[in-house]
Amino acid sequence: MTFVKRSTSFVLLAFFISTLLLRVSEASVVSSGDFNKDFLVTWSPTHVNTSNDGRSRTLKLDQKSGASFSSIQTFLFGKIDMNIKLIPGPSQGTVVAYYMSSDQTNRDEIDFEFLGNINRQPYILQTNIYTDGVDNREERIHLWFDPTKDFHTYSILWNVHQIVFMVDQIPIRLYRNHSEKGVAYPRLQPMSIKVSLWNGESWATSGGHEKVDWSKAPFVASFRDYKIDACIWKGNPTLCKEESNENWWNKNEFSSLTRVQKRWFKWVSKYHLIYDYCQDYARFHSKLPKECSLPKY
């Protein structure tokens, strides 16, 4: 009888612990999956269309306006995923931006920018990082698939160790925290998540030579199945910088890429990278930014 009681107690204790651990591991997931609950429309509500259940949203660009939305909360470190299907057909001059920004004069920012192109030419994905208001850290790749045919997942992992840009969980770009060596790194300013569609014909396609073909308007980009797994800003950066089950992204296992991720990253760099600011000696007059000479992982 004593053995049965102890066994029952052990099972109940194990169940309680496992339930508690599950709650802790899910505590940082702060998204509801409903765009209406987690985001505010910040530009041209007439050009934003959200499904009845709030699970999907489109942005429209025409000659009258583009559109945008932004997260209600701000965050300091975490992982953000967004499923996006880009503008089909000729999209030259258009820009779909999905990014995090602190909205300060000396802002920090982590950018995905999808640069439209003429029909049957590959989309260009540009990434950029602002630290303390300074950018000039662009990289560009050609995607290895047609991003207008289906949804793909675009992710930002931002922690105390590194920033990793991912496409369908494949790392396409790294920016390491080398702040101890004098390299600026986004680590103090909380950021909101922003999405926009706008006219960037002055620069986006072929350096601005290819203009928006308004006869093909409206241009529509689609979004769904986002996930925000991040530290909500409550005024104390220490809470977001600590390593814990809740702040899982700050753990040492996420301080660098895994062996498999490194192989994928090298594949992207070898076959799909078309511009890297760290290789643009002319732009920087042979004085590349300091991070260019430091390890990526």
CSV table of C-alpha atoms in Angstrom, one decimal, residues 15-249:
chain,number,residue,atom,x,y,z
A,15,PHE,CA,3.3,15.2,-14.2
A,16,PHE,CA,3.4,18.5,-12.3
A,17,ILE,CA,7.0,19.1,-13.1
A,18,SER,CA,6.6,18.3,-16.8
A,19,THR,CA,3.5,20.6,-17.0
A,20,LEU,CA,5.5,23.4,-15.3
A,21,LEU,CA,8.4,23.0,-17.7
A,22,LEU,CA,6.0,23.0,-20.6
A,23,ARG,CA,4.5,26.3,-19.4
A,24,VAL,CA,8.0,27.8,-18.9
A,25,SER,CA,9.0,26.8,-22.4
A,26,GLU,CA,5.9,28.4,-23.8
A,27,ALA,CA,5.9,31.4,-21.6
A,28,SER,CA,8.0,33.5,-24.1
A,29,VAL,CA,5.6,32.8,-27.0
A,30,VAL,CA,3.7,36.1,-26.9
A,31,SER,CA,1.9,36.0,-30.2
A,32,SER,CA,-1.8,35.1,-30.4
A,33,GLY,CA,-1.6,34.3,-34.2
A,34,ASP,CA,-4.3,37.0,-34.7
A,35,PHE,CA,-3.0,40.0,-36.6
A,36,ASN,CA,-5.8,42.1,-35.2
A,37,LYS,CA,-4.7,41.4,-31.6
A,38,ASP,CA,-0.9,41.6,-32.0
A,39,PHE,CA,-0.5,44.4,-34.6
A,40,LEU,CA,-1.8,47.9,-35.4
A,41,VAL,CA,-2.4,49.2,-38.9
A,42,THR,CA,-0.1,52.2,-39.1
A,43,TRP,CA,-0.6,53.3,-42.7
A,44,SER,CA,-3.6,53.3,-45.1
A,45,PRO,CA,-6.2,50.9,-43.5
A,46,THR,CA,-8.0,50.8,-46.9
A,47,HIS,CA,-5.0,49.0,-48.3
A,48,VAL,CA,-4.9,46.4,-45.6
A,49,ASN,CA,-7.1,43.3,-45.7
A,50,THR,CA,-7.3,40.8,-42.8
A,51,SER,CA,-9.1,37.5,-42.9
A,52,ASN,CA,-12.2,37.0,-40.7
A,53,ASP,CA,-10.2,34.9,-38.2
A,54,GLY,CA,-7.3,37.3,-38.1
A,55,ARG,CA,-4.8,34.6,-39.2
A,56,SER,CA,-3.8,36.1,-42.5
A,57,ARG,CA,-3.3,39.6,-43.9
A,58,THR,CA,-2.5,41.3,-47.2
A,59,LEU,CA,-1.0,44.7,-48.0
A,60,LYS,CA,-1.8,46.5,-51.3
A,61,LEU,CA,0.2,49.1,-53.2
A,62,ASP,CA,-1.4,51.3,-55.9
A,63,GLN,CA,-0.8,54.8,-57.2
A,64,LYS,CA,-2.8,56.2,-54.2
A,65,SER,CA,-0.9,54.5,-51.4
A,66,GLY,CA,1.1,51.7,-49.9
A,67,ALA,CA,0.4,50.2,-46.4
A,68,SER,CA,2.0,49.0,-43.2
A,69,PHE,CA,1.3,47.5,-39.8
A,70,SER,CA,3.4,47.3,-36.6
A,71,SER,CA,3.4,45.2,-33.5
A,72,ILE,CA,1.7,46.6,-30.4
A,73,GLN,CA,4.5,45.3,-28.1
A,74,THR,CA,8.2,46.0,-28.3
A,75,PHE,CA,10.8,43.4,-27.7
A,76,LEU,CA,14.5,43.0,-26.7
A,77,PHE,CA,15.8,39.7,-28.1
A,78,GLY,CA,13.9,36.7,-29.3
A,79,LYS,CA,12.9,34.9,-32.5
A,80,ILE,CA,10.4,36.1,-35.0
A,81,ASP,CA,8.9,34.1,-37.8
A,82,MET,CA,6.6,35.4,-40.6
A,83,ASN,CA,5.2,33.4,-43.6
A,84,ILE,CA,5.2,35.7,-46.6
A,85,LYS,CA,4.1,35.3,-50.2
A,86,LEU,CA,5.5,38.1,-52.4
A,87,ILE,CA,4.0,40.1,-55.3
A,88,PRO,CA,3.4,37.9,-58.4
A,89,GLY,CA,4.3,39.0,-61.9
A,90,PRO,CA,6.2,42.2,-62.8
A,91,SER,CA,7.0,43.9,-59.5
A,92,GLN,CA,9.9,46.3,-60.3
A,93,GLY,CA,10.2,49.3,-58.1
A,94,THR,CA,8.1,47.8,-55.2
A,95,VAL,CA,9.6,47.0,-51.8
A,96,VAL,CA,8.1,44.6,-49.2
A,97,ALA,CA,9.8,45.3,-45.9
A,98,TYR,CA,9.6,43.0,-42.9
A,99,TYR,CA,11.8,44.2,-40.0
A,100,MET,CA,12.4,45.2,-36.4
A,101,SER,CA,13.0,48.8,-35.5
A,102,SER,CA,13.4,50.8,-32.3
A,103,ASP,CA,11.9,54.0,-33.8
A,104,GLN,CA,14.6,56.2,-32.2
A,105,THR,CA,16.6,59.0,-33.9
A,106,ASN,CA,19.7,56.8,-33.3
A,107,ARG,CA,17.6,53.7,-34.0
A,108,ASP,CA,18.5,50.0,-34.1
A,109,GLU,CA,17.0,48.0,-36.9
A,110,ILE,CA,17.1,44.5,-38.4
A,111,ASP,CA,15.8,44.4,-41.9
A,112,PHE,CA,14.4,42.1,-44.5
A,113,GLU,CA,13.7,44.0,-47.7
A,114,PHE,CA,12.3,42.2,-50.8
A,115,LEU,CA,13.1,44.2,-53.9
A,116,GLY,CA,10.7,43.6,-56.8
A,117,ASN,CA,12.0,42.8,-60.3
A,118,ILE,CA,10.9,42.6,-63.9
A,119,ASN,CA,9.0,39.5,-65.0
A,120,ARG,CA,10.9,36.2,-64.8
A,121,GLN,CA,13.9,37.8,-63.1
A,122,PRO,CA,14.7,36.6,-59.6
A,123,TYR,CA,13.6,38.5,-56.5
A,124,ILE,CA,16.4,40.1,-54.6
A,125,LEU,CA,16.4,39.8,-50.8
A,126,GLN,CA,18.3,42.6,-49.1
A,127,THR,CA,19.2,42.5,-45.4
A,128,ASN,CA,20.5,45.4,-43.4
A,129,ILE,CA,21.3,46.2,-39.8
A,130,TYR,CA,21.2,49.6,-38.1
A,131,THR,CA,23.1,50.1,-34.9
A,132,ASP,CA,22.9,53.4,-33.0
A,133,GLY,CA,21.4,55.0,-36.2
A,134,VAL,CA,24.1,53.8,-38.6
A,135,ASP,CA,23.5,51.3,-41.3
A,136,ASN,CA,25.6,50.7,-44.5
A,137,ARG,CA,25.6,47.0,-43.7
A,138,GLU,CA,23.6,45.7,-46.7
A,139,GLU,CA,23.8,42.2,-48.1
A,140,ARG,CA,21.8,40.8,-51.0
A,141,ILE,CA,21.0,37.3,-52.2
A,142,HIS,CA,18.9,35.8,-55.0
A,143,LEU,CA,16.4,33.4,-53.5
A,144,TRP,CA,16.7,29.7,-54.7
A,145,PHE,CA,12.9,29.5,-55.3
A,146,ASP,CA,10.1,31.6,-56.6
A,147,PRO,CA,8.8,33.5,-53.5
A,148,THR,CA,5.6,34.5,-55.4
A,149,LYS,CA,4.3,31.0,-55.8
A,150,ASP,CA,3.8,30.0,-52.2
A,151,PHE,CA,4.4,31.1,-48.6
A,152,HIS,CA,7.9,30.8,-47.1
A,153,THR,CA,9.1,31.4,-43.6
A,154,TYR,CA,11.4,34.4,-43.0
A,155,SER,CA,12.9,34.5,-39.5
A,156,ILE,CA,15.1,36.7,-37.3
A,157,LEU,CA,16.9,35.2,-34.3
A,158,TRP,CA,18.2,38.1,-32.2
A,159,ASN,CA,20.0,37.3,-29.0
A,160,VAL,CA,22.9,38.5,-26.9
A,161,HIS,CA,25.4,36.5,-29.0
A,162,GLN,CA,24.3,37.1,-32.6
A,163,ILE,CA,21.7,38.0,-35.2
A,164,VAL,CA,20.7,35.3,-37.7
A,165,PHE,CA,18.5,35.9,-40.7
A,166,MET,CA,16.8,32.7,-41.9
A,167,VAL,CA,14.7,31.6,-44.9
A,168,ASP,CA,12.8,28.5,-44.2
A,169,GLN,CA,15.2,28.0,-41.3
A,170,ILE,CA,18.2,28.2,-43.5
A,171,PRO,CA,20.7,30.8,-42.2
A,172,ILE,CA,21.4,33.4,-44.9
A,173,ARG,CA,23.2,36.0,-42.9
A,174,LEU,CA,25.0,36.4,-39.6
A,175,TYR,CA,25.9,39.5,-37.5
A,176,ARG,CA,27.9,38.6,-34.4
A,177,ASN,CA,28.0,40.5,-31.2
A,178,HIS,CA,31.6,41.9,-31.1
A,179,SER,CA,30.7,44.8,-28.9
A,180,GLU,CA,33.7,43.9,-26.6
A,181,LYS,CA,35.9,44.7,-29.6
A,182,GLY,CA,34.3,48.1,-30.3
A,183,VAL,CA,31.7,46.9,-32.9
A,184,ALA,CA,28.2,48.3,-32.4
A,185,TYR,CA,25.5,45.7,-31.8
A,186,PRO,CA,21.8,46.2,-31.1
A,187,ARG,CA,21.5,45.3,-27.4
A,188,LEU,CA,19.9,48.1,-25.5
A,189,GLN,CA,16.9,49.5,-27.6
A,190,PRO,CA,13.7,47.5,-27.6
A,191,MET,CA,12.2,47.1,-31.1
A,192,SER,CA,8.8,46.6,-32.6
A,193,ILE,CA,8.0,44.3,-35.6
A,194,LYS,CA,7.0,46.1,-38.7
A,195,VAL,CA,5.7,45.1,-42.1
A,196,SER,CA,5.2,47.5,-45.1
A,197,LEU,CA,4.7,47.6,-48.9
A,198,TRP,CA,5.7,50.8,-50.6
A,199,ASN,CA,7.0,52.4,-53.8
A,200,GLY,CA,10.8,52.3,-53.8
A,201,GLU,CA,11.3,52.8,-57.6
A,202,SER,CA,14.0,55.5,-56.9
A,203,TRP,CA,16.4,52.7,-55.9
A,204,ALA,CA,15.0,49.3,-55.5
A,205,THR,CA,15.3,47.7,-59.0
A,206,SER,CA,18.4,48.1,-61.1
A,207,GLY,CA,19.5,51.1,-59.1
A,208,GLY,CA,16.3,52.9,-59.8
A,209,HIS,CA,16.3,52.5,-63.6
A,210,GLU,CA,13.3,50.1,-63.6
A,211,LYS,CA,10.2,52.0,-62.5
A,212,VAL,CA,6.9,50.7,-61.2
A,213,ASP,CA,4.6,49.6,-63.9
A,214,TRP,CA,1.3,51.0,-62.6
A,215,SER,CA,-0.7,49.3,-65.3
A,216,LYS,CA,-0.1,46.1,-63.3
A,217,ALA,CA,-1.4,47.6,-60.0
A,218,PRO,CA,-2.6,46.8,-57.4
A,219,PHE,CA,0.4,44.9,-56.1
A,220,VAL,CA,-0.4,42.6,-53.3
A,221,ALA,CA,1.8,40.8,-50.7
A,222,SER,CA,0.4,38.2,-48.3
A,223,PHE,CA,1.3,37.3,-44.7
A,224,ARG,CA,0.2,34.5,-42.3
A,225,ASP,CA,1.3,32.1,-39.6
A,226,TYR,CA,3.6,34.5,-37.7
A,227,LYS,CA,5.2,33.6,-34.4
A,228,ILE,CA,6.7,36.0,-31.9
A,229,ASP,CA,8.8,34.2,-29.3
A,230,ALA,CA,10.5,37.1,-27.6
A,231,CYS,CA,11.1,39.1,-24.4
A,232,ILE,CA,8.5,41.8,-24.0
A,233,TRP,CA,10.1,45.1,-23.0
A,234,LYS,CA,9.2,46.1,-19.5
A,235,GLY,CA,11.9,48.8,-19.0
A,236,ASN,CA,14.6,46.6,-17.6
A,237,PRO,CA,17.1,45.2,-20.1
A,238,THR,CA,18.6,42.8,-17.6
A,239,LEU,CA,15.4,40.7,-17.7
A,240,CYS,CA,15.8,40.2,-21.4
A,241,LYS,CA,19.5,39.6,-21.4
A,242,GLU,CA,19.5,36.8,-18.8
A,243,GLU,CA,19.8,33.1,-19.9
A,244,SER,CA,16.8,31.1,-18.8
A,245,ASN,CA,14.2,28.6,-20.1
A,246,GLU,CA,12.0,31.5,-20.9
A,247,ASN,CA,14.7,33.4,-22.7
A,248,TRP,CA,15.8,30.2,-24.4
A,249,TRP,CA,17.4,32.1,-27.3
